[in-house]
Short mmCIF file of C-alpha atoms in Angstrom, two decimals:
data_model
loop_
_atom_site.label_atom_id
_atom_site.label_comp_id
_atom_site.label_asym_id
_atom_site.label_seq_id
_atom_site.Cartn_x
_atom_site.Cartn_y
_atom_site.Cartn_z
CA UNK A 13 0.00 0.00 0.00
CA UNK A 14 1.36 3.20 -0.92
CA UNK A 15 0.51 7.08 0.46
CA UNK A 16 2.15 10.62 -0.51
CA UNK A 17 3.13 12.58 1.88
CA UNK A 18 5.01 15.93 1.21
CA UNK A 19 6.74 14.03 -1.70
CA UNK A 20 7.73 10.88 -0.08
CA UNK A 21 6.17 7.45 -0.83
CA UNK A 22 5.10 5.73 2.76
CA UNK A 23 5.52 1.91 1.88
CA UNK A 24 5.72 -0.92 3.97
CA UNK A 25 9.59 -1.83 4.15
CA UNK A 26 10.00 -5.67 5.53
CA UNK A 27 11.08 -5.98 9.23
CA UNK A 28 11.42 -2.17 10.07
CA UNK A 29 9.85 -2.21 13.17
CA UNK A 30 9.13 0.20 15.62
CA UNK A 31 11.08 -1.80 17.53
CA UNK A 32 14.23 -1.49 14.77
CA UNK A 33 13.64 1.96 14.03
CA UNK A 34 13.78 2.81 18.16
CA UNK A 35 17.06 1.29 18.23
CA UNK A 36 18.60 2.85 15.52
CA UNK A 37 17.25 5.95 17.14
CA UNK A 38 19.08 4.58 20.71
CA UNK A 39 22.28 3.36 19.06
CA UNK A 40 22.63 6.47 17.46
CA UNK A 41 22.11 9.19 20.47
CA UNK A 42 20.84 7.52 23.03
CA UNK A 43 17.37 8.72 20.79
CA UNK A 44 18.28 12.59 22.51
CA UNK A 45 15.77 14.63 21.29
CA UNK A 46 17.68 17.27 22.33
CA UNK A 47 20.68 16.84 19.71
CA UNK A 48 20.87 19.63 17.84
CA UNK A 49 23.36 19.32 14.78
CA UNK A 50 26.89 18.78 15.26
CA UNK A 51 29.88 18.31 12.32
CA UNK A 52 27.28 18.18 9.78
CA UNK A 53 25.08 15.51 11.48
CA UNK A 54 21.10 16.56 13.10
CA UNK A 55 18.82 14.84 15.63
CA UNK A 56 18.15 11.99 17.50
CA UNK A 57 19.31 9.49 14.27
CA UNK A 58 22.10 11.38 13.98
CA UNK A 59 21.69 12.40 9.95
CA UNK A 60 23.78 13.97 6.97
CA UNK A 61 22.16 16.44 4.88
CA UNK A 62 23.46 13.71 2.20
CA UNK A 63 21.49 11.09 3.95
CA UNK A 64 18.67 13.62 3.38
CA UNK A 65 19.09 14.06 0.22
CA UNK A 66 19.38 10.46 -0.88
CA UNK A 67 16.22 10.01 1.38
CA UNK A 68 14.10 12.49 -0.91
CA UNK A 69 14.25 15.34 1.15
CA UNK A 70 11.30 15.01 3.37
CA UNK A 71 10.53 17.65 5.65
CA UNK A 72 7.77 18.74 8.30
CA UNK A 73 4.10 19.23 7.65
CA UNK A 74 3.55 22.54 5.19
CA UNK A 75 7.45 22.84 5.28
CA UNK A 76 9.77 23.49 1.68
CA UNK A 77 12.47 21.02 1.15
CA UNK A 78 14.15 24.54 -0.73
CA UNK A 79 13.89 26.67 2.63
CA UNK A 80 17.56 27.10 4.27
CA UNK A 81 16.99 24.84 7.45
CA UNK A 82 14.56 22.35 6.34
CA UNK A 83 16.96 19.76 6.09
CA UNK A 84 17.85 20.59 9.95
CA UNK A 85 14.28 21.27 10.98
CA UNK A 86 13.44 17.80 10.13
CA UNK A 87 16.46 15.54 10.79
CA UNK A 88 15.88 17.18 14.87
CA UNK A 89 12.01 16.27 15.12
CA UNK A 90 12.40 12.79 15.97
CA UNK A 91 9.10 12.25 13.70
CA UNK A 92 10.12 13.89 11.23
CA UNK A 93 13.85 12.00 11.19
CA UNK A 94 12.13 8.30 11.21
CA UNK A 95 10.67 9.42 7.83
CA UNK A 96 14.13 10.33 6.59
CA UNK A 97 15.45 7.17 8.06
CA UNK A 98 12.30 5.19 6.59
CA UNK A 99 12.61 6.64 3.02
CA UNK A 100 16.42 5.75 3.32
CA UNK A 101 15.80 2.66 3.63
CA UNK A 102 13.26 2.58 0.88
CA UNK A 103 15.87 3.40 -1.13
CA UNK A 104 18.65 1.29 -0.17
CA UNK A 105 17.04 -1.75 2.01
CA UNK A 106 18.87 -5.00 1.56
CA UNK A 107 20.45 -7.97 2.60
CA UNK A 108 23.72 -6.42 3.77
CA UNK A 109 25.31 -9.53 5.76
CA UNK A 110 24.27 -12.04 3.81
CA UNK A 111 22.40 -13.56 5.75
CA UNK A 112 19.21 -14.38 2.84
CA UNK A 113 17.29 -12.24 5.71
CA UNK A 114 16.88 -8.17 5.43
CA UNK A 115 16.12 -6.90 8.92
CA UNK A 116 17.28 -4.37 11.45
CA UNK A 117 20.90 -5.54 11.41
CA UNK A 118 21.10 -4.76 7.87
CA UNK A 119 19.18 -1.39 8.27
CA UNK A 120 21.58 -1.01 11.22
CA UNK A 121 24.84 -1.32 8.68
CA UNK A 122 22.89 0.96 5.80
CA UNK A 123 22.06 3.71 8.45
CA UNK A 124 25.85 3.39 9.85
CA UNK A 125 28.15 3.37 6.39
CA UNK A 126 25.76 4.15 3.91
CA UNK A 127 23.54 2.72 1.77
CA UNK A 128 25.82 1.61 -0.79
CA UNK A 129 28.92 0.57 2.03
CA UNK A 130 26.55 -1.82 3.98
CA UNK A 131 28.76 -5.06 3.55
CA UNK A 132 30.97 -4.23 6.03
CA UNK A 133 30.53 -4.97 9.14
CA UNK A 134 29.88 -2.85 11.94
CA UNK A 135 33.05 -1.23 14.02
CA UNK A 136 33.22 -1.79 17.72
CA UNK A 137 32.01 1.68 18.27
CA UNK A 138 29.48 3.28 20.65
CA UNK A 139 26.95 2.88 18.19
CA UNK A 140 27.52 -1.02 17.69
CA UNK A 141 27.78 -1.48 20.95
CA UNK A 142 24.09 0.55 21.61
CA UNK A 143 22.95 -0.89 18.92
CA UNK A 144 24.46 -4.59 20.34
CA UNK A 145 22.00 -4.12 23.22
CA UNK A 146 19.14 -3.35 21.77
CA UNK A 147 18.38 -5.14 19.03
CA UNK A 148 15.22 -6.69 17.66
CA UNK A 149 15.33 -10.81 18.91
CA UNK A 150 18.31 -9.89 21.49
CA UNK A 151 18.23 -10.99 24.73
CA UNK A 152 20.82 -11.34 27.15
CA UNK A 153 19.27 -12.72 29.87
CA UNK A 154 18.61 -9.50 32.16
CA UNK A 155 15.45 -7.66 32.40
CA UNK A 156 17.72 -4.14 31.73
CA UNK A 157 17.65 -4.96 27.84
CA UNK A 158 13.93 -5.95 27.30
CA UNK A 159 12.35 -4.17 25.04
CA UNK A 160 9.19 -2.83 25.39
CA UNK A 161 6.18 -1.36 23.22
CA UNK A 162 3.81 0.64 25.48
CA UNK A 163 0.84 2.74 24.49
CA UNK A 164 -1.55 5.23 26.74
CA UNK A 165 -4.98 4.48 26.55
CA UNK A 166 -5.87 8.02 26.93
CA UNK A 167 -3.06 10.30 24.70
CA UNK A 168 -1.87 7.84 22.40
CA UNK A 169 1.74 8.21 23.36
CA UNK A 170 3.72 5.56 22.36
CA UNK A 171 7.29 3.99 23.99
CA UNK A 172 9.21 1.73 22.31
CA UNK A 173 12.90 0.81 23.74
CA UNK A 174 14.86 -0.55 26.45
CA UNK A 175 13.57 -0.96 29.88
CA UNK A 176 15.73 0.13 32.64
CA UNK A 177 13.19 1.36 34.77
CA UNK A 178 9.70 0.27 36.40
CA UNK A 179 7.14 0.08 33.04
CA UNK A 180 5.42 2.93 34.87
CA UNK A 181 8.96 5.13 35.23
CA UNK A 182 9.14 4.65 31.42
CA UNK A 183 6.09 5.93 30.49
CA UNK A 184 5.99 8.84 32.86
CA UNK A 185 2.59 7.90 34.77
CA UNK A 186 0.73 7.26 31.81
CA UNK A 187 -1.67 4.16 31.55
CA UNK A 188 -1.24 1.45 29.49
CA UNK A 189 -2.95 -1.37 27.24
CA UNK A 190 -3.20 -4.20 29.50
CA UNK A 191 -4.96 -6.65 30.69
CA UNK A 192 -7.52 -6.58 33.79
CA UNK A 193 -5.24 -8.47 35.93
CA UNK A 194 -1.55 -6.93 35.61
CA UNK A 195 -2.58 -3.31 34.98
CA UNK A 196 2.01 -2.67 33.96
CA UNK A 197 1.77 -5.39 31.59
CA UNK A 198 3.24 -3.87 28.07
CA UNK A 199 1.31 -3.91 24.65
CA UNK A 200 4.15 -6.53 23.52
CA UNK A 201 7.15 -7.41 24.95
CA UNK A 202 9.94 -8.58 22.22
CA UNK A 203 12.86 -10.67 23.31
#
């Protein structure tokens, strides 16, 4: 199924998951919203204005992709930068480890070197290592490195990432999709 929005296709891209593109977003900052842009790279995915570019430009609702900053305006709204990283990997989504499988550890080497360096593998780096932790199907045994997908009944708000709080510290108070019995149970928990 496809949609246009401000000049980008939405499509369904197999095995980018919330999940995936969450811990891109934590390998990458720590998902800071906060990260402004810094030797040429924006926001919480930490994006080039090439990345951008190859991406299709896509910028915030009733923005210009021509406007000076709309390449920073939209690579620091962490909505915003998941449809730069989505349309990225529109573009260059493959099988990058040969594996026969594209999934998040592909999409993790195509968001690190590039979309047309994603053979290599990933450097022991803060960003492997982040990434390392919180991968889709990961699970090292603790309950620190669960992750979670939580939604409020009431606002909509969505969290998807590690755990290394209560459920209830994660989501800030709000209420959650659960079942009568366990009111903290998550939505889905993904090990």
């Amino acid at each position: 199924m496809l949609s246009r929005r401000r000049g980008i296709q939405s499509v369904f891209i197999s095995n980018l998951s919330p999940a995936c593109v969450r811990c891109l977003c934590e390998a990458a900052t720590e998902c800071n919203n906060t990260f402004a842009c810094i030797k040429g790279y924006c926001g919480p995915f930490y994006i080039s204005k090439v990345y951008w570019i190859e991406a299709g430009r896509p910028v915030l609702d009733e923005d210009d992709p021509e406007r000076t900053r709309a390449y920073e305006d939209c690579a620091t709204d962490i909505t915003c930068a998941a449809r730069i990283l989505e349309a990225y990997m529109v573009k260059y989504g493959r099988d990058c480890n040969g594996d026969n499988v594209t999934n998040c550890d592909d999409y993790a080497r195509i968001h690190y070197h590039g979309g047309t360096k994603c053979e290599s593998p990933l450097d022991e780096n803060t960003f492997s290592r982040r990434y390392s932790r919180c991968r889709p199907g990961h699970y090292d045994g603790s309950t620190e490195n669960l992750i979670h997908q939580l939604q409020c009944n009431y606002c909509i708000a969505e969290y998807v990432g590690l755990t290394t709080g209560t459920l209830r510290q994660q989501m800030n108070g709000h209420h959650f999709n659960s079942n009568h019995n366990n009111p903290d149970q998550p939505v889905a928990l993904h090990a």
